[in-house]
C-alpha cells in the first residue's frame, strides 16, 4: 500500500546564487501533524516563480522515497532528506513508471489528480548543489510529478494513499516526460497524451506544437558563417535611410520574404562589428537589398552611410529568421513603424510578384512625409494587387497618430494574419490593439536582444547595457553576441556560453540550465562549439544549447 511519508512546506525566499538573487520556494522542510491542502497549495507553502510552478495544475509536487534511495546510491550522498527535491509530498510507492497522467488518489480527507511530470527547472540543481540534476532526473526517468487538488482537505504523514480512478490512455509520468524531453519521441503516444483531459494545458500545447510544426518556420540557412558580397548600387530613400544592393559572384539562394541577413564590418584597429538588417527588396536569387537607417552612434550604419561605395566588399551571413510569409489563406495585415517597414516591404514585393489575390491591408506609421521611406515604391506594389488597401499615419500631424482607437476604426477582419515590425513599444501597443479587435495570429520581428526569460531571478536595481565581463580579460576564442553588438574573449572561468552572456548582461533565456528544456537554444551564425555536458536531445544543426556549450573557435551567436 502506498503511503504519505512526509509533508514538506516552505515559503519563497531570496537566495544568492552565482551573482544573482533567486526568488524560490525550492527549500522545503517536513512538518508534523495534519496539514490542510487547498486548491492552489499546501498550507504554509508557496512558489517563487508562478510562471513555472504553482497554480491549479501544479499545486502539489510529489517525489518518491524509492527515488531518494536511488539517488543516494547514484550520487554517493547520505545527506538527502524529505523535501530536498522540492516536493510537498514524499511518498512510498507511486513510482514514475507506474503512476499515469489522470490517475486519482485519496490521501486523508483530500483527493488529487496527476497532471504532469516535474518542471525541468535549474533550482532543484541549485538546492542539491548539482548543476546537472534537472538533466539527470529526466535521463534516469525519475522526474516526480504534480497533483491537482480535486477535493481540499487535511493530510498527515502516515496516511495511506488509495487510488480512486485510472487515467485515460494509461500513459505513465516517465513515458510522458520522455516524450517531451528525450530523443525520438513516440508520436502516437504524444497524440494520446495531448488528448488526456487531466494533462496540464502547457504540456498539451507543447505536444500539439511538436506534432504540428509552425508552417512559418523557415529552412536552415543556406550557408554557415559569412561570405563576401559587393555593393552593386546605392540609393537614398530619405535623409537618413539608404538602400544598398548586394551582389555575389555566384547565384544566391532565394530568401523567404521577411528574412534578414547579418552584416559583418571590419574597421582598422577595431574588432569586427555585426548588425542584422532585413532584406527589403524583391526575393530573388541574383541580388539582395538592405536598407540602412543612419543611427547617431551606430558603427555599422555610419560605415554604410559614410564609407561604403559601389564596389565595396561586405561580409554577409545567410538569410535567416522565422518572421516571413507562409502560404496560408485569409486576409493579410502588414503593419510597420519607421524603418520597421523593411521586412514587410519584402513581403509586399513577394505578393506583387506572385500576383496574390489575398486581401492585403497595409498600415504604416512614421514621423511625417519627409521620413516616409519607399512611399512611391509601396504605391506601385499595392496598385499591382487587386485586393489591397493602404493606411498611412504620421505622428507629427494632428489627428493622424496610430493608436488603439484608430486601429479599431480600421475595421480589420478578425481572421487576418498580422505581421508587425517596428520599435518594441510600437509592437507591444499594436499587439494589444490587434488582440482587442479579435486578431490572434500575430507575428512580430525584433532586431535587438530578445526579452530575457530567467525564472525566479530578481532584476537588479539598474538594467545595464551589454558590456565586457568583469575581471581579467579572457584569452580564448572571441564570442560575439550579434543582437547585442558585443564581442568578448572566452575564459574557462565561465564554463558555458550562457554564463559568459550573463557576466556581460546579455539578455538570456533558460530554465533547466542543463541541456533538457531547449529554452536557451540559439542560432549559430558562424564558428564552432563543444558541449561541456551532452544535452539529452541535441537541437537542430546550426543551433546550440548555450547552457551547456563552450566555444571551440571564434563564435558568432544570434543573441
XYZ file of C-alpha atoms in Angstrom:
559
model
C 0.000 0.000 0.000
C 1.371 3.411 -0.995
C 1.787 5.836 1.895
C 2.443 9.534 2.521
C 5.738 9.629 4.440
C 6.332 13.355 4.824
C 4.571 16.667 4.156
C 7.086 19.378 3.271
C 6.484 23.117 3.020
C 8.467 26.308 2.626
C 7.668 29.887 1.731
C 9.598 31.599 -1.079
C 12.856 33.187 -0.090
C 15.618 35.148 -1.802
C 18.827 33.181 -2.295
C 22.171 34.484 -3.545
C 23.413 32.222 -6.332
C 26.143 32.832 -8.917
C 25.927 36.573 -8.573
C 22.129 36.611 -8.861
C 19.291 36.839 -6.387
C 16.888 33.945 -6.953
C 13.378 34.102 -5.520
C 12.472 30.469 -4.924
C 10.289 28.102 -2.945
C 12.560 25.080 -3.552
C 13.647 24.985 0.110
C 11.060 22.842 1.890
C 11.141 21.136 5.267
C 8.928 18.433 6.816
C 6.103 19.491 9.140
C 4.363 17.407 11.766
C 0.687 16.775 12.273
C -2.293 17.358 9.966
C -1.875 19.940 7.211
C -4.652 21.475 5.129
C -4.246 21.122 1.360
C -6.020 23.799 -0.650
C -6.762 24.229 -4.330
C -3.516 26.098 -5.043
C -1.054 24.706 -2.494
C -0.375 23.238 0.904
C -0.847 25.465 3.957
C 2.478 27.067 4.824
C 3.873 26.542 1.338
C 4.422 28.860 -1.610
C 6.036 29.005 -5.043
C 8.563 31.638 -6.029
C 8.054 31.503 -9.798
C 4.370 31.230 -10.629
C 5.095 31.047 -14.372
C 6.751 27.664 -14.000
C 5.326 26.361 -10.746
C 2.123 26.525 -8.771
C -1.407 27.135 -9.940
C -4.228 24.611 -10.056
C -2.353 22.166 -12.280
C 0.853 22.236 -10.212
C -0.488 22.659 -6.713
C 1.358 19.776 -5.030
C 4.736 18.310 -6.001
C 5.263 14.585 -5.302
C 8.533 12.618 -5.062
C 9.195 9.075 -4.006
C 11.285 7.624 -1.182
C 12.446 4.953 -3.619
C 13.939 7.694 -5.805
C 15.696 9.134 -2.771
C 17.285 5.703 -2.218
C 18.245 5.569 -5.899
C 19.957 8.969 -5.829
C 21.756 8.197 -2.583
C 23.393 5.279 -4.400
C 23.953 7.109 -7.703
C 25.340 10.306 -6.195
C 27.067 8.815 -3.192
C 25.083 11.115 -0.920
C 23.950 10.231 2.594
C 22.514 13.674 3.355
C 19.321 13.515 1.254
C 16.200 14.069 3.356
C 12.496 14.602 2.525
C 11.807 17.932 0.857
C 15.250 18.328 -0.724
C 13.932 17.648 -4.219
C 11.418 20.449 -3.716
C 8.466 18.129 -3.217
C 5.485 18.738 -0.950
C 4.694 15.053 -0.525
C 7.394 12.448 -0.010
C 5.679 9.106 -0.652
C 6.410 5.428 -0.722
C 5.172 3.740 -3.877
C 3.691 5.780 -6.752
C 6.735 5.317 -8.989
C 7.007 7.458 -12.128
C 6.865 4.269 -14.215
C 3.590 3.142 -12.618
C 1.668 6.373 -11.991
C -0.211 7.650 -15.061
C -1.419 11.078 -16.063
C -5.034 11.394 -14.927
C -4.748 8.867 -12.075
C -6.642 9.969 -8.978
C -5.721 9.282 -5.353
C -7.275 9.897 -1.959
C -4.943 10.911 0.862
C -6.530 11.719 4.217
C -9.548 13.945 3.542
C -8.284 15.211 0.165
C -8.437 13.853 -3.364
C -5.822 14.508 -6.052
C -5.274 14.029 -9.792
C -1.921 13.568 -11.559
C -1.409 16.369 -14.113
C 2.185 16.387 -15.393
C 5.810 15.484 -14.691
C 8.107 17.849 -12.817
C 9.124 21.105 -14.499
C 12.783 20.849 -15.577
C 13.937 23.822 -13.536
C 17.536 24.631 -12.548
C 16.506 25.291 -8.946
C 16.444 21.618 -7.967
C 20.110 21.534 -9.022
C 20.747 24.709 -7.041
C 19.118 23.147 -3.956
C 21.197 19.964 -4.185
C 24.420 21.610 -5.344
C 24.394 19.538 -8.570
C 24.005 21.734 -11.640
C 23.098 18.804 -13.914
C 20.348 17.494 -11.640
C 17.439 18.520 -13.951
C 19.128 16.584 -16.763
C 19.732 13.563 -14.522
C 16.109 13.442 -13.360
C 14.936 13.155 -16.965
C 17.717 10.861 -18.195
C 17.126 8.412 -15.327
C 13.311 8.527 -15.738
C 12.755 9.795 -12.192
C 11.236 13.278 -12.547
C 8.435 13.132 -9.969
C 5.052 14.665 -10.735
C 2.382 17.205 -9.821
C -1.067 16.805 -8.298
C -4.146 18.891 -8.959
C -6.306 19.185 -5.809
C -9.814 17.926 -6.584
C -11.095 17.967 -3.008
C -9.491 20.139 -0.365
C -8.811 18.514 2.980
C -6.301 17.578 5.648
C -3.429 15.173 5.110
C -0.860 13.840 7.550
C 2.378 11.893 7.327
C 1.480 8.223 7.660
C -1.766 8.463 5.680
C -2.437 5.693 3.203
C -2.682 6.612 -0.480
C -5.662 4.979 -2.176
C -6.174 5.088 -5.928
C -9.721 6.106 -6.817
C -9.559 6.236 -10.639
C -7.242 5.402 -13.519
C -6.234 7.991 -16.066
C -7.220 7.937 -19.746
C -4.844 6.035 -22.103
C -2.670 4.785 -19.192
C 0.412 6.869 -20.075
C 2.910 6.932 -17.222
C 4.622 10.005 -15.838
C 8.004 8.692 -17.002
C 6.696 7.981 -20.517
C 5.115 11.426 -20.893
C 8.271 13.098 -19.577
C 10.381 11.202 -22.123
C 8.066 12.214 -24.986
C 8.807 15.880 -24.346
C 12.476 15.800 -23.420
C 14.199 12.733 -24.876
C 15.185 11.964 -28.497
C 12.926 10.090 -30.921
C 9.651 10.614 -29.048
C 6.698 8.309 -29.612
C 4.482 10.427 -31.896
C 1.445 8.224 -31.374
C 1.966 8.479 -27.636
C 2.205 12.251 -27.909
C -1.140 12.368 -29.700
C -2.719 10.251 -26.982
C -1.129 12.321 -24.219
C -2.455 15.558 -25.706
C -5.970 14.078 -25.525
C -5.834 13.330 -21.784
C -8.216 15.799 -20.072
C -6.109 15.845 -16.899
C -2.841 16.804 -18.642
C -1.746 20.362 -17.853
C -2.588 22.745 -20.725
C 1.054 23.752 -21.094
C 2.155 20.177 -21.720
C -0.757 19.558 -24.091
C 0.206 22.665 -26.042
C 3.831 21.522 -26.248
C 2.756 18.200 -27.732
C 0.442 19.907 -30.228
C 3.302 22.168 -31.328
C 5.715 19.257 -31.710
C 3.169 17.300 -33.721
C 2.238 20.287 -35.903
C 5.387 22.294 -36.682
C 4.909 26.009 -37.302
C 4.210 26.404 -41.044
C 6.032 29.754 -40.918
C 9.272 28.115 -39.783
C 11.887 28.504 -42.484
C 14.582 26.177 -43.771
C 18.119 26.073 -42.418
C 20.383 28.971 -43.518
C 21.905 28.361 -46.960
C 25.471 28.744 -45.697
C 27.344 28.848 -42.413
C 29.380 31.854 -41.451
C 29.935 34.789 -43.788
C 30.616 35.155 -47.483
C 31.895 38.273 -49.255
C 29.460 40.242 -51.396
C 29.931 43.584 -53.095
C 27.759 46.663 -53.173
C 26.265 46.960 -56.658
C 24.094 50.048 -56.216
C 23.259 52.670 -53.601
C 20.014 54.630 -53.431
C 18.979 57.254 -50.901
C 15.407 56.738 -49.699
C 15.148 59.608 -47.166
C 17.596 61.923 -45.439
C 18.645 59.109 -43.083
C 17.686 55.872 -44.889
C 19.740 54.470 -47.772
C 19.344 51.192 -49.661
C 22.278 49.025 -50.741
C 22.107 46.264 -53.350
C 24.412 43.346 -52.579
C 25.797 41.153 -55.368
C 27.728 37.889 -55.386
C 29.855 36.086 -57.964
C 27.604 33.030 -57.888
C 23.820 32.549 -57.699
C 22.287 33.409 -54.375
C 19.639 31.345 -52.586
C 16.240 32.989 -52.787
C 15.338 34.322 -49.336
C 11.913 33.973 -47.797
C 10.070 37.325 -47.780
C 10.719 38.930 -44.401
C 14.051 37.290 -43.573
C 17.186 39.186 -42.583
C 20.953 38.932 -43.075
C 23.740 39.602 -40.611
C 26.392 42.029 -41.823
C 29.998 41.951 -40.556
C 32.097 45.088 -40.938
C 35.820 45.174 -40.176
C 37.310 48.593 -39.496
C 41.027 49.262 -38.873
C 42.041 48.933 -35.244
C 38.688 47.537 -34.102
C 37.140 44.112 -33.710
C 34.613 43.202 -36.437
C 31.187 44.710 -35.800
C 27.931 42.925 -36.614
C 24.439 44.171 -37.325
C 21.336 42.477 -38.739
C 19.224 44.062 -41.482
C 16.019 42.881 -43.088
C 16.094 42.200 -46.801
C 13.865 44.939 -48.183
C 13.689 44.101 -51.890
C 12.002 41.528 -54.074
C 13.030 37.969 -53.115
C 15.334 36.984 -55.988
C 18.362 34.803 -56.478
C 20.668 37.346 -58.089
C 20.872 40.185 -55.542
C 19.881 41.165 -52.039
C 18.806 44.612 -50.892
C 19.153 46.029 -47.420
C 18.027 49.468 -46.295
C 20.026 51.091 -43.526
C 18.864 53.874 -41.231
C 21.723 56.095 -40.066
C 21.962 55.917 -36.295
C 23.989 58.582 -34.422
C 26.063 56.011 -32.528
C 25.673 53.011 -34.842
C 29.110 51.905 -36.054
C 27.743 49.774 -38.880
C 25.104 52.236 -40.055
C 27.649 55.063 -40.002
C 30.033 52.902 -42.054
C 27.351 52.246 -44.663
C 26.364 55.900 -44.903
C 29.831 57.461 -44.865
C 32.337 54.825 -46.029
C 30.665 52.264 -48.274
C 30.703 52.885 -52.021
C 29.699 50.925 -55.106
C 32.123 48.024 -55.366
C 32.899 47.851 -51.627
C 33.062 44.268 -50.275
C 30.831 43.323 -47.341
C 30.703 40.066 -45.345
C 27.143 38.715 -45.307
C 25.555 35.878 -43.366
C 22.888 33.726 -44.994
C 19.241 34.853 -44.879
C 17.614 33.576 -41.724
C 14.687 34.178 -39.402
C 11.173 32.799 -38.997
C 9.448 36.169 -39.487
C 8.306 35.560 -43.042
C 5.215 34.896 -45.104
C 3.718 31.440 -45.256
C 1.281 30.186 -47.854
C -1.989 30.424 -45.984
C -5.467 31.702 -46.845
C -7.234 34.684 -45.380
C -6.570 38.414 -45.122
C -3.058 39.654 -44.509
C -2.173 42.674 -42.350
C 1.283 44.226 -42.854
C 1.879 46.792 -40.110
C 5.086 48.733 -39.508
C 6.630 51.820 -37.971
C 9.638 53.744 -39.258
C 12.477 51.579 -40.573
C 10.471 48.549 -39.411
C 8.888 48.777 -42.860
C 11.736 46.814 -44.471
C 10.709 43.181 -43.797
C 7.035 43.794 -44.574
C 8.101 45.634 -47.732
C 9.854 42.447 -48.859
C 6.591 40.601 -48.186
C 4.738 43.165 -50.296
C 7.232 42.662 -53.129
C 6.593 38.915 -52.992
C 2.815 39.367 -53.040
C 3.020 41.681 -56.064
C 5.475 39.413 -57.886
C 3.194 36.396 -57.420
C 0.028 38.384 -58.281
C -1.554 37.392 -54.982
C -5.330 37.647 -54.746
C -5.319 37.773 -50.931
C -6.785 40.779 -49.210
C -3.760 42.842 -48.159
C -4.085 45.625 -45.575
C -1.025 47.897 -45.439
C -0.656 50.020 -42.290
C 2.426 52.173 -41.743
C 3.308 54.959 -39.346
C 6.240 57.343 -39.393
C 7.027 60.890 -38.292
C 5.976 62.793 -41.412
C 6.008 62.657 -45.205
C 9.712 63.506 -45.418
C 10.598 60.438 -43.320
C 8.232 58.162 -45.252
C 10.699 55.778 -46.926
C 9.647 53.796 -50.029
C 6.359 55.681 -50.395
C 6.307 55.579 -54.213
C 7.616 52.008 -54.337
C 4.832 50.911 -51.994
C 2.248 52.690 -54.138
C 3.400 50.779 -57.220
C 3.318 47.437 -55.429
C -0.112 47.982 -53.871
C -1.512 49.060 -57.237
C -0.485 45.691 -58.656
C -2.594 43.853 -56.080
C -6.344 43.559 -56.773
C -7.413 43.396 -53.108
C -5.105 45.827 -51.345
C -5.802 48.820 -49.138
C -3.468 51.347 -47.551
C -3.440 53.351 -44.323
C -0.601 55.777 -43.529
C -0.268 57.610 -40.213
C 2.081 60.461 -39.290
C 2.944 61.113 -35.657
C 3.768 64.759 -36.375
C 0.355 65.536 -37.865
C -2.575 66.327 -35.556
C -5.191 63.595 -35.696
C -3.035 61.161 -37.696
C -1.318 59.239 -34.892
C -1.897 55.485 -34.907
C -3.448 54.401 -31.621
C -5.954 51.884 -30.264
C -8.955 53.913 -31.407
C -7.673 54.234 -34.967
C -6.807 50.547 -35.138
C -10.365 49.763 -34.055
C -11.715 52.195 -36.661
C -9.923 50.366 -39.482
C -12.456 47.550 -39.308
C -9.781 44.860 -39.528
C -11.036 41.303 -40.076
C -10.549 39.061 -37.067
C -9.302 36.210 -39.270
C -6.371 38.280 -40.560
C -2.777 37.155 -40.097
C -0.727 40.132 -38.900
C 2.972 40.843 -39.347
C 4.363 43.659 -37.166
C 7.760 45.306 -37.211
C 8.983 48.463 -35.548
C 10.218 49.708 -32.160
C 9.443 47.371 -29.267
C 6.924 49.800 -27.716
C 5.094 50.039 -31.057
C 4.865 46.257 -31.318
C 3.636 45.943 -27.734
C 0.969 48.595 -28.280
C -0.161 47.246 -31.643
C -0.250 43.670 -30.397
C -2.585 44.825 -27.640
C -4.699 46.858 -30.086
C -4.993 43.982 -32.569
C -5.862 41.498 -29.849
C -8.607 43.862 -28.708
C -10.250 43.697 -32.174
C -10.069 39.897 -32.247
C -6.883 39.279 -34.253
C -4.892 36.462 -32.668
C -2.479 35.358 -35.408
C 0.190 37.987 -34.806
C 3.857 37.675 -35.812
C 6.484 40.247 -34.885
C 10.158 40.855 -35.535
C 12.640 42.229 -33.015
C 16.200 43.012 -34.107
C 17.603 43.936 -30.734
C 18.200 41.487 -27.940
C 15.253 39.240 -27.163
C 13.432 39.655 -23.846
C 15.126 37.789 -21.025
C 13.458 34.679 -19.586
C 15.265 33.998 -16.297
C 12.810 32.199 -13.998
C 12.988 33.365 -10.410
C 15.954 35.670 -10.994
C 15.163 39.061 -9.492
C 16.077 42.067 -11.626
C 18.947 44.220 -10.491
C 18.305 47.783 -9.414
C 19.619 49.068 -12.744
C 19.326 47.387 -16.136
C 22.752 47.520 -17.740
C 23.593 47.554 -21.414
C 25.650 44.555 -22.560
C 29.319 45.050 -21.658
C 32.580 43.067 -21.471
C 32.732 40.759 -18.445
C 34.417 41.979 -15.307
C 37.716 40.660 -14.077
C 40.780 39.606 -16.024
C 40.031 39.509 -19.778
C 39.890 36.061 -21.309
C 42.449 34.883 -23.851
C 40.338 32.361 -25.729
C 38.101 32.445 -28.770
C 36.067 35.552 -29.498
C 32.379 35.083 -28.671
C 30.113 37.577 -30.431
C 26.541 38.233 -29.344
C 25.236 39.627 -32.635
C 21.913 41.056 -31.456
C 23.582 42.761 -28.507
C 26.509 44.089 -30.566
C 29.152 42.728 -28.187
C 32.275 40.578 -28.620
C 34.078 39.137 -25.597
C 37.089 36.790 -25.411
C 36.363 33.426 -23.878
C 37.618 32.461 -20.442
C 37.130 28.951 -18.998
C 36.025 30.512 -15.714
C 32.600 30.971 -17.283
C 32.173 27.256 -18.076
C 29.362 27.829 -20.582
C 28.366 30.459 -23.124
C 25.265 31.131 -21.017
C 27.441 32.057 -18.050
C 29.567 34.347 -20.244
C 26.412 36.038 -21.556
C 25.190 36.578 -18.003
C 28.547 38.072 -16.999
C 28.099 40.527 -19.896
C 24.453 41.342 -19.039
C 23.386 39.989 -22.425
C 19.677 39.053 -22.108
C 19.299 35.279 -21.959
C 16.537 32.698 -21.830
C 16.795 29.496 -19.801
C 15.012 27.168 -17.406
C 16.900 23.919 -16.794
C 20.488 25.138 -17.422
C 21.489 21.530 -18.084
C 20.573 20.682 -21.690
C 16.991 19.466 -21.282
C 14.341 22.108 -21.908
C 15.750 23.816 -25.073
C 14.629 27.262 -23.917
C 18.186 28.546 -24.382
C 18.565 27.227 -27.961
C 20.404 29.853 -30.011
C 21.254 30.005 -33.687
C 24.959 29.838 -34.533
C 25.792 32.321 -37.280
C 29.417 31.229 -37.559
C 32.022 29.281 -35.663
C 32.038 26.046 -33.698
C 31.301 24.902 -30.183
C 31.596 21.863 -27.945
C 29.201 20.669 -25.280
C 30.700 20.548 -21.805
C 27.713 18.373 -20.868
C 25.979 16.421 -23.595
C 22.345 17.525 -23.978
C 19.713 14.822 -23.792
C 18.302 15.761 -27.205
C 20.614 17.990 -29.288
C 18.933 20.832 -31.202
C 18.841 21.139 -34.977
C 22.097 21.617 -36.856
C 23.250 25.217 -36.774
C 21.938 25.817 -33.259
C 23.433 25.417 -29.801
C 22.097 24.926 -26.302
C 24.182 27.659 -24.735
C 23.510 26.424 -21.190
C 25.945 23.563 -21.801
C 28.068 24.807 -24.741
C 31.540 26.351 -24.875
C 33.248 27.822 -27.964
C 35.615 25.615 -29.965
C 36.593 28.565 -32.192
C 35.546 32.160 -32.698
C 31.785 32.013 -32.326
C 29.018 34.330 -33.521
C 25.586 33.783 -31.970
C 22.184 35.255 -32.794
C 21.854 36.538 -29.245
